[in-house]
Amino acid sequence: MISNEEKQGILDLMHQQIVPAIGCTEPVCVALCVAKAKELLGTLPEKIELRLSANILKNAMGVGIPGTGMIGLPIAISLGALIGRSDLLLEVLRDCNEEAVERGRQYIQEDRIDIKLEENDPDKLYVNVICSANGKQGEARIKTTHTNFVFLRKDDEVILDKKDTCAVSAGSENQSVKLGLSLKKVYEFATTTDLEDLRFILEAKRLNENASNVGSHGVYGHNLGKTISSKFGTELLGDSIFTRVVSATTNACDARMAGAMVPVMSNSGSGNQGICTTMPVVAFAKEKNCSEEQLIRALTLSNLTAIYIKQHLGALSALCGCVVASTGSSCGITYLMGGTYEQVSFAVKNMIGNICGMLCDGAKPSCAMKLTTGVSTAMLSAMLAMQNEHVTSVEGIVENDVDRCIQNLAAIGSRGMDETDKLVLNIMTHKES
């Protein structure tokens, strides 16, 4: 049985990791750091110097910036300086409007922004910004997680310096170990905790369902969600619970990756992960007329499973986040199908046995295709699990112990794919025009 102290610790973790975000969290993280450095400076910067980790660069190169009709870091940086508010965290660009975008374009043309790759810090999530004007400086640094400021400086005055900040993997694992998280504990927490303590998760439903509706009524990215539910799509794929769940999830990703000015509820620092842990469960529950309690507990199971896995994997890696998030949603869907803990663990094994190696090649409109793959696999994995069919320990990286399976997945994503990560970035930055 989970103690009240443990329950509170898990609730605190969920509240930390499930937060609203506008726009892809990597360029938004950079905009947040710029906004903070600008606030320390106290005036509009004449120059902004940035040093960014490779994973931040990779995830910020091709994604739409909300409300701008533009992609990439320069507009996110300029807006962070012009209208960014650090108190809004991952909604730092909430005040963006047409006037701000035009001023941002001008700011970029004035060649005020200098972006360099940070090669000395081992953390995969690293942003350092120095804003300068009139001989004065403001400096801010974020590491490990998207809103974790570790260094703040105003001219010669150091305001904050967390010198002992752990590397992402070590810091996250310590937190996971401290809480004693396991898939069994995640399941027990989701299915036994007082419903009122979990009701906050319905805000994830509200925000991400709204993003899905925006995507279904607009023209965003590759329009994958709309294509799946179109006459053409249903003639090929059928009009079923399966296709409606996939379409609802993909619509939200289409809108977000194309830069729609719409907030989503993120999970573990990623809006797409938040969409993928939420919308498949929401759409499936709607199709099956599940009760509100069933939905709340399924959403909790889905989101907390993803958080648990990401605690071992780290905020950024070469492994596509939809692998983690769709593993969570497969657990939630299995629960809504009436699955036991054992069947939920089967779903996890099926997910890991199928899409373990999907690589991340940056945030961009085609991420919707990867979410579609993840959600499709989540449905298939849940379906097999309910028949007590699962990938066994004689197959690939799957073991009898489901928590060891999760650790294997995390090890491959955080350590085994490091060279893949470097090669992907090299390819992305050396394309022929």
Coordinates of C-alpha atoms in Angstrom, one line a residue:
M1 CA 0.0 0.0 0.0
I2 CA 1.2 3.5 -0.9
S3 CA 1.6 5.8 2.1
N4 CA 0.1 9.2 2.3
E5 CA 3.6 10.7 2.2
E6 CA 4.5 8.7 -1.0
K7 CA 1.2 9.8 -2.6
Q8 CA 1.9 13.4 -1.9
G9 CA 5.4 13.0 -3.4
I10 CA 4.0 11.5 -6.6
L11 CA 1.3 14.2 -6.8
D12 CA 4.0 16.8 -6.5
L13 CA 6.0 15.2 -9.3
M14 CA 2.9 15.1 -11.5
H15 CA 2.2 18.8 -10.9
Q16 CA 5.9 19.6 -11.8
Q17 CA 5.9 17.6 -15.0
I18 CA 2.3 18.2 -16.3
V19 CA 2.2 21.9 -17.1
P20 CA 0.7 24.2 -19.9
A21 CA 3.0 25.1 -22.8
I22 CA 2.5 27.2 -25.9
G23 CA 4.7 26.1 -28.8
C24 CA 7.4 23.5 -29.0
T25 CA 9.2 23.4 -25.6
E26 CA 12.8 23.6 -27.0
P27 CA 12.5 27.0 -28.7
V28 CA 10.2 28.1 -26.0
C29 CA 12.8 27.1 -23.4
V30 CA 15.3 29.3 -25.3
A31 CA 12.8 32.2 -25.4
L32 CA 12.3 31.8 -21.6
C33 CA 16.0 32.0 -21.0
V34 CA 16.2 35.1 -23.2
A35 CA 13.3 36.7 -21.4
K36 CA 15.0 36.2 -18.0
A37 CA 18.4 37.5 -19.2
K38 CA 16.6 40.6 -20.7
E39 CA 14.8 41.2 -17.4
L40 CA 18.1 41.0 -15.6
L41 CA 19.6 43.5 -18.1
G42 CA 16.6 45.8 -17.6
T43 CA 16.4 47.0 -21.2
L44 CA 16.1 45.8 -24.8
P45 CA 19.4 44.0 -25.6
E46 CA 21.6 45.4 -28.3
K47 CA 23.1 41.9 -28.6
I48 CA 22.0 38.4 -27.6
E49 CA 24.7 35.7 -27.4
L50 CA 23.5 32.1 -27.0
R51 CA 25.2 28.8 -26.4
L52 CA 22.9 25.8 -26.8
S53 CA 23.3 22.1 -26.5
A54 CA 22.9 20.0 -29.7
N55 CA 19.6 18.6 -28.6
I56 CA 18.1 22.0 -28.1
L57 CA 19.3 23.0 -31.6
K58 CA 18.0 19.9 -33.2
N59 CA 14.5 20.3 -31.7
A60 CA 14.3 24.0 -32.5
M61 CA 15.4 24.1 -36.1
G62 CA 12.2 23.1 -38.0
V63 CA 9.3 23.8 -35.8
G64 CA 6.7 26.5 -36.1
I65 CA 6.7 29.3 -33.5
P66 CA 3.2 30.1 -32.3
G67 CA 1.5 33.1 -33.8
T68 CA 4.4 34.0 -36.1
G69 CA 4.0 32.0 -39.3
M70 CA 7.8 31.4 -39.0
I71 CA 10.0 28.5 -37.9
G72 CA 13.2 28.2 -35.9
L73 CA 15.1 29.9 -33.2
P74 CA 15.7 33.5 -34.4
I75 CA 12.1 34.6 -34.1
A76 CA 11.7 32.8 -30.8
I77 CA 14.8 34.5 -29.4
S78 CA 13.7 38.0 -30.6
L79 CA 10.2 37.6 -29.2
G80 CA 11.7 36.4 -25.9
A81 CA 13.5 39.7 -25.8
L82 CA 10.7 41.8 -27.0
I83 CA 7.6 40.5 -25.3
G84 CA 8.7 37.4 -23.3
R85 CA 7.7 37.1 -19.6
S86 CA 9.7 34.7 -17.6
D87 CA 7.0 34.3 -15.0
L88 CA 4.9 32.6 -17.6
L89 CA 7.5 29.8 -17.9
L90 CA 6.6 27.6 -20.9
E91 CA 3.8 30.1 -21.9
V92 CA 6.5 32.8 -22.1
L93 CA 5.3 33.9 -25.6
R94 CA 1.6 34.1 -24.7
D95 CA 1.6 37.9 -25.4
C96 CA 2.7 37.5 -29.0
N97 CA 0.7 39.5 -31.6
E98 CA 1.2 40.8 -35.1
E99 CA 3.0 44.0 -34.0
A100 CA 5.5 41.9 -31.9
V101 CA 6.1 39.6 -34.8
E102 CA 6.9 42.5 -37.1
R103 CA 9.3 44.0 -34.5
G104 CA 10.8 40.5 -34.2
R105 CA 11.5 40.3 -37.9
Q106 CA 13.2 43.7 -37.8
Y107 CA 15.3 42.6 -34.7
I108 CA 16.5 39.6 -36.7
Q109 CA 17.5 41.7 -39.7
E110 CA 19.5 43.9 -37.4
D111 CA 21.9 41.0 -36.8
R112 CA 21.7 41.1 -33.0
I113 CA 21.6 37.4 -32.4
D114 CA 24.6 35.1 -32.2
I115 CA 23.9 31.4 -31.7
K116 CA 26.7 28.9 -31.0
L117 CA 26.8 25.2 -30.1
E118 CA 27.8 24.4 -26.5
E119 CA 30.3 21.5 -26.7
N120 CA 31.8 21.5 -23.2
D121 CA 28.7 20.8 -21.0
P122 CA 27.5 17.2 -21.0
D123 CA 23.9 18.1 -20.3
K124 CA 21.6 17.4 -23.3
L125 CA 19.4 20.3 -22.2
Y126 CA 21.6 23.4 -21.9
V127 CA 20.7 27.0 -22.7
N128 CA 23.0 29.9 -21.8
V129 CA 22.0 33.5 -22.8
I130 CA 23.9 36.7 -22.4
C131 CA 22.0 39.9 -23.2
S132 CA 24.0 43.1 -23.4
A133 CA 23.3 46.8 -23.9
N134 CA 25.1 50.1 -23.0
G135 CA 28.0 48.2 -21.5
K136 CA 25.8 46.2 -19.1
Q137 CA 24.9 42.5 -19.1
G138 CA 22.2 40.1 -18.0
E139 CA 23.0 36.3 -18.1
A140 CA 20.7 33.3 -17.6
R141 CA 21.3 29.6 -17.8
I142 CA 18.8 26.7 -18.0
K143 CA 19.9 23.1 -17.5
T144 CA 18.4 19.6 -17.2
T145 CA 14.8 20.5 -17.5
H146 CA 13.1 23.2 -19.5
T147 CA 12.4 25.7 -16.7
N148 CA 15.3 24.9 -14.4
F149 CA 17.4 28.1 -14.0
V150 CA 20.8 27.2 -12.6
F151 CA 22.7 30.5 -13.1
L152 CA 21.6 34.2 -13.1
R153 CA 23.9 37.2 -13.3
K154 CA 23.3 40.9 -13.5
D155 CA 26.6 42.6 -14.5
D156 CA 29.1 41.4 -11.8
E157 CA 26.5 40.3 -9.4
V158 CA 25.8 36.6 -9.4
I159 CA 22.2 36.1 -8.2
L160 CA 21.9 32.4 -8.6
D161 CA 24.6 29.7 -9.1
K162 CA 23.6 26.0 -8.7
K163 CA 27.0 24.6 -9.1
D164 CA 26.0 21.1 -8.0
T165 CA 23.3 20.6 -10.6
C166 CA 23.4 16.9 -11.6
A167 CA 23.5 15.7 -15.2
V168 CA 20.1 15.0 -16.5
S169 CA 20.1 11.2 -16.2
A170 CA 21.6 11.1 -12.7
G171 CA 19.3 13.8 -11.4
S172 CA 16.2 12.2 -12.8
E173 CA 17.0 8.7 -11.6
N174 CA 17.7 10.0 -8.1
Q175 CA 14.2 11.5 -8.0
S176 CA 12.7 8.3 -9.3
V177 CA 14.5 6.2 -6.8
K178 CA 13.6 8.6 -4.0
L179 CA 9.9 8.1 -4.8
G180 CA 10.4 4.3 -5.2
L181 CA 8.5 4.4 -8.5
S182 CA 7.8 1.2 -10.4
L183 CA 5.1 0.4 -12.8
K184 CA 3.2 -1.5 -10.1
K185 CA 3.3 1.6 -7.9
V186 CA 2.2 3.8 -10.8
Y187 CA -0.8 1.5 -11.4
E188 CA -1.7 1.4 -7.7
F189 CA -1.5 5.2 -7.4
A190 CA -3.6 5.7 -10.4
T191 CA -6.3 3.2 -9.4
T192 CA -6.5 3.9 -5.6
T193 CA -5.8 7.6 -5.0
D194 CA -8.7 9.7 -3.9
L195 CA -10.4 11.0 -7.1
E196 CA -10.4 14.6 -6.0
D197 CA -6.6 14.6 -5.7
L198 CA -6.4 13.4 -9.4
R199 CA -9.1 15.7 -10.8
F200 CA -6.5 18.3 -12.0
I201 CA -5.7 15.9 -14.8
L202 CA -8.9 16.9 -16.6
E203 CA -7.2 20.2 -17.4
A204 CA -4.9 18.2 -19.7
K205 CA -8.1 16.8 -21.4
R206 CA -9.5 20.3 -21.8
L207 CA -6.4 21.9 -23.3
N208 CA -5.3 19.1 -25.5
E209 CA -8.8 18.4 -26.7
N210 CA -9.1 22.0 -27.7
A211 CA -5.8 21.8 -29.6
S212 CA -7.2 18.7 -31.4
N213 CA -10.3 20.7 -32.4
V214 CA -8.2 23.6 -33.7
G215 CA -6.2 21.1 -35.8
S216 CA -9.4 19.5 -37.2
H217 CA -10.8 22.9 -38.4
G218 CA -7.6 24.5 -39.7
V219 CA -4.8 23.8 -42.2
Y220 CA -1.7 22.8 -40.3
G221 CA 1.5 21.0 -41.1
H222 CA 0.8 17.9 -43.3
N223 CA -2.9 17.8 -42.3
L224 CA -2.4 14.1 -41.3
G225 CA -5.2 14.1 -38.7
K226 CA -7.7 15.5 -41.1
T227 CA -6.5 13.1 -43.9
I228 CA -7.1 10.1 -41.7
S229 CA -10.7 11.2 -41.0
S230 CA -11.4 12.4 -44.5
K231 CA -13.5 10.4 -47.1
F232 CA -10.2 9.4 -48.7
G233 CA -8.8 8.2 -45.4
T234 CA -11.8 6.3 -44.2
E235 CA -12.2 4.6 -47.5
L236 CA -8.7 3.2 -47.0
L237 CA -8.6 2.8 -43.2
G238 CA -12.2 2.6 -42.3
D239 CA -14.2 4.7 -39.9
S240 CA -13.6 3.0 -36.6
I241 CA -12.6 3.6 -33.0
F242 CA -9.0 3.0 -34.0
T243 CA -9.0 5.7 -36.7
R244 CA -10.9 8.2 -34.6
V245 CA -8.5 7.9 -31.7
V246 CA -5.5 8.3 -34.1
S247 CA -7.1 11.2 -35.9
A248 CA -8.0 13.1 -32.7
T249 CA -4.4 12.8 -31.4
T250 CA -2.8 13.7 -34.7
N251 CA -4.9 16.8 -35.2
A252 CA -3.5 18.3 -32.0
C253 CA 0.0 17.6 -33.1
D254 CA -0.6 19.0 -36.6
A255 CA -1.7 22.3 -35.0
R256 CA 1.0 22.5 -32.4
M257 CA 4.0 21.7 -34.7
A258 CA 2.8 24.1 -37.3
G259 CA 2.8 27.0 -34.8
A260 CA -0.9 27.4 -33.9
M261 CA -1.3 29.9 -31.0
V262 CA -2.9 27.3 -28.8
P263 CA -1.8 26.0 -25.4
V264 CA -1.4 22.3 -24.7
M265 CA -0.7 20.4 -21.5
S266 CA 2.8 19.1 -21.7
N267 CA 4.3 16.0 -20.0
S268 CA 7.9 15.9 -18.9
G269 CA 8.8 19.0 -20.8
S270 CA 7.1 18.1 -24.1
G271 CA 3.9 19.2 -25.6
N272 CA 3.7 16.3 -28.0
Q273 CA 4.2 13.9 -25.1
G274 CA 1.4 15.6 -23.3
I275 CA -0.8 15.3 -26.4
C276 CA 0.2 11.6 -26.8
T277 CA -0.4 10.7 -23.2
T278 CA -3.8 12.4 -23.2
M279 CA -5.7 12.4 -26.5
P280 CA -5.7 8.7 -27.2
V281 CA -7.1 8.0 -23.8
V282 CA -9.7 10.9 -24.0
A283 CA -10.8 9.8 -27.5
F284 CA -11.0 6.1 -26.5
A285 CA -13.0 6.9 -23.4
K286 CA -15.4 9.0 -25.4
E287 CA -16.0 6.2 -27.9
K288 CA -16.6 3.6 -25.1
N289 CA -18.8 6.0 -23.0
C290 CA -16.5 5.5 -20.0
S291 CA -17.3 7.3 -16.7
E292 CA -15.5 10.4 -15.5
E293 CA -13.7 8.4 -12.8
Q294 CA -12.5 5.8 -15.4
L295 CA -11.2 8.7 -17.6
I296 CA -9.4 10.4 -14.7
R297 CA -7.7 7.2 -13.5
A298 CA -6.7 6.2 -17.1
L299 CA -5.3 9.7 -17.7
T300 CA -3.4 9.5 -14.5
L301 CA -2.0 6.0 -15.4
S302 CA -1.0 7.2 -18.8
N303 CA 0.7 10.4 -17.8
L304 CA 2.4 9.0 -14.7
T305 CA 3.7 6.0 -16.7
A306 CA 5.3 8.4 -19.2
I307 CA 6.8 10.5 -16.4
Y308 CA 8.2 7.3 -14.7
I309 CA 9.9 6.3 -18.0
K310 CA 11.2 9.8 -18.7
Q311 CA 12.7 9.9 -15.2
H312 CA 15.1 7.3 -16.3
L313 CA 15.5 8.5 -19.9
G314 CA 16.0 12.2 -19.3
A315 CA 14.3 15.3 -20.7
L316 CA 16.0 15.1 -24.2
S317 CA 17.5 12.1 -26.0
A318 CA 17.9 10.5 -29.4
L319 CA 14.7 8.5 -28.7
C320 CA 11.5 10.0 -30.0
G321 CA 9.3 11.1 -27.1
C322 CA 6.2 9.6 -28.6
V323 CA 7.7 6.1 -27.8
V324 CA 7.4 7.0 -24.1
A325 CA 4.2 8.9 -24.3
S326 CA 2.4 6.3 -26.4
T327 CA 3.5 3.6 -24.0
G328 CA 1.7 5.6 -21.3
S329 CA -1.4 5.9 -23.4
S330 CA -1.4 2.2 -24.2
C331 CA -1.5 1.6 -20.4
G332 CA -4.4 4.0 -20.1
I333 CA -6.3 2.4 -22.9
T334 CA -5.7 -1.1 -21.5
Y335 CA -7.1 0.1 -18.2
L336 CA -10.2 1.5 -20.0
M337 CA -10.6 -1.9 -21.7
G338 CA -10.9 -3.5 -18.2
G339 CA -7.3 -4.6 -18.1
T340 CA -5.6 -5.7 -14.9
Y341 CA -2.1 -4.6 -13.8
E342 CA -0.7 -7.7 -15.4
Q343 CA -2.3 -6.8 -18.7
V344 CA -1.1 -3.2 -18.4
S345 CA 2.5 -4.6 -18.0
F346 CA 1.9 -6.7 -21.1
A347 CA 1.0 -3.5 -23.0
V348 CA 4.3 -1.9 -21.9
K349 CA 6.3 -5.0 -23.1
N350 CA 4.4 -4.9 -26.4
M351 CA 5.3 -1.3 -26.9
I352 CA 9.0 -1.7 -26.1
G353 CA 9.2 -4.8 -28.2
N354 CA 7.8 -2.8 -31.2
I355 CA 8.9 0.8 -31.5
C356 CA 11.8 1.0 -29.1
G357 CA 14.3 2.4 -31.7
M358 CA 12.3 5.3 -33.2
L359 CA 14.8 8.2 -33.4
C360 CA 14.2 11.9 -32.8
D361 CA 15.3 14.1 -35.7
G362 CA 14.0 17.3 -34.3
A363 CA 10.7 18.9 -33.7
K364 CA 8.8 19.6 -37.0
P365 CA 5.4 19.1 -38.7
S366 CA 6.2 15.5 -39.5
C367 CA 6.2 14.7 -35.8
A368 CA 2.5 14.1 -36.3
M369 CA 3.4 11.0 -38.4
K370 CA 5.5 9.6 -35.5
L371 CA 2.6 10.3 -33.1
T372 CA 0.3 8.4 -35.5
T373 CA 2.7 5.5 -35.4
G374 CA 3.0 5.6 -31.6
V375 CA -0.8 5.8 -31.0
S376 CA -1.5 3.0 -33.6
T377 CA 1.0 0.8 -31.8
A378 CA -0.6 1.8 -28.4
M379 CA -3.9 0.5 -29.6
L380 CA -2.5 -2.7 -31.0
S381 CA -0.4 -3.3 -27.9
A382 CA -3.5 -2.8 -25.7
M383 CA -5.5 -5.1 -27.9
L384 CA -3.0 -7.9 -27.6
A385 CA -2.5 -7.4 -23.9
M386 CA -6.2 -7.9 -23.3
Q387 CA -5.8 -11.3 -25.0
N388 CA -2.9 -11.9 -22.6
E389 CA -0.5 -11.8 -25.6
H390 CA 2.8 -10.1 -25.1
V391 CA 6.4 -9.9 -26.2
T392 CA 8.3 -12.4 -24.1
S393 CA 11.8 -12.4 -22.5
V394 CA 13.2 -14.6 -25.3
E395 CA 12.5 -11.7 -27.7
G396 CA 14.9 -8.8 -28.1
I397 CA 15.4 -6.4 -25.2
V398 CA 12.2 -7.4 -23.3
E399 CA 12.6 -9.1 -19.9
N400 CA 10.2 -10.8 -17.5
D401 CA 10.4 -7.9 -15.1
V402 CA 8.6 -5.0 -16.8
D403 CA 10.6 -2.4 -14.8
R404 CA 13.8 -3.8 -16.2
C405 CA 12.2 -3.5 -19.7
I406 CA 11.7 0.2 -19.0
Q407 CA 15.3 0.6 -17.8
N408 CA 16.5 -1.2 -21.0
L409 CA 14.5 1.2 -23.1
A410 CA 15.9 4.2 -21.2
A411 CA 19.5 2.9 -21.5
I412 CA 19.2 2.5 -25.3
G413 CA 17.6 6.0 -25.6
S414 CA 19.9 7.9 -23.2
R415 CA 23.3 6.1 -23.8
G416 CA 23.1 3.7 -26.7
M417 CA 21.8 6.2 -29.2
D418 CA 24.3 9.0 -28.4
E419 CA 26.2 8.5 -31.6
T420 CA 23.0 8.4 -33.5
D421 CA 22.0 11.7 -32.0
K422 CA 25.3 13.3 -33.2
L423 CA 24.9 11.9 -36.7
V424 CA 21.3 13.1 -36.9
L425 CA 22.4 16.7 -36.0
N426 CA 25.3 16.5 -38.4
I427 CA 22.9 15.5 -41.2
M428 CA 20.4 18.2 -40.3
T429 CA 23.0 21.0 -40.3
H430 CA 24.8 19.9 -43.5
K431 CA 21.9 19.5 -45.9
E432 CA 22.4 20.7 -49.5
S433 CA 20.1 23.6 -50.2

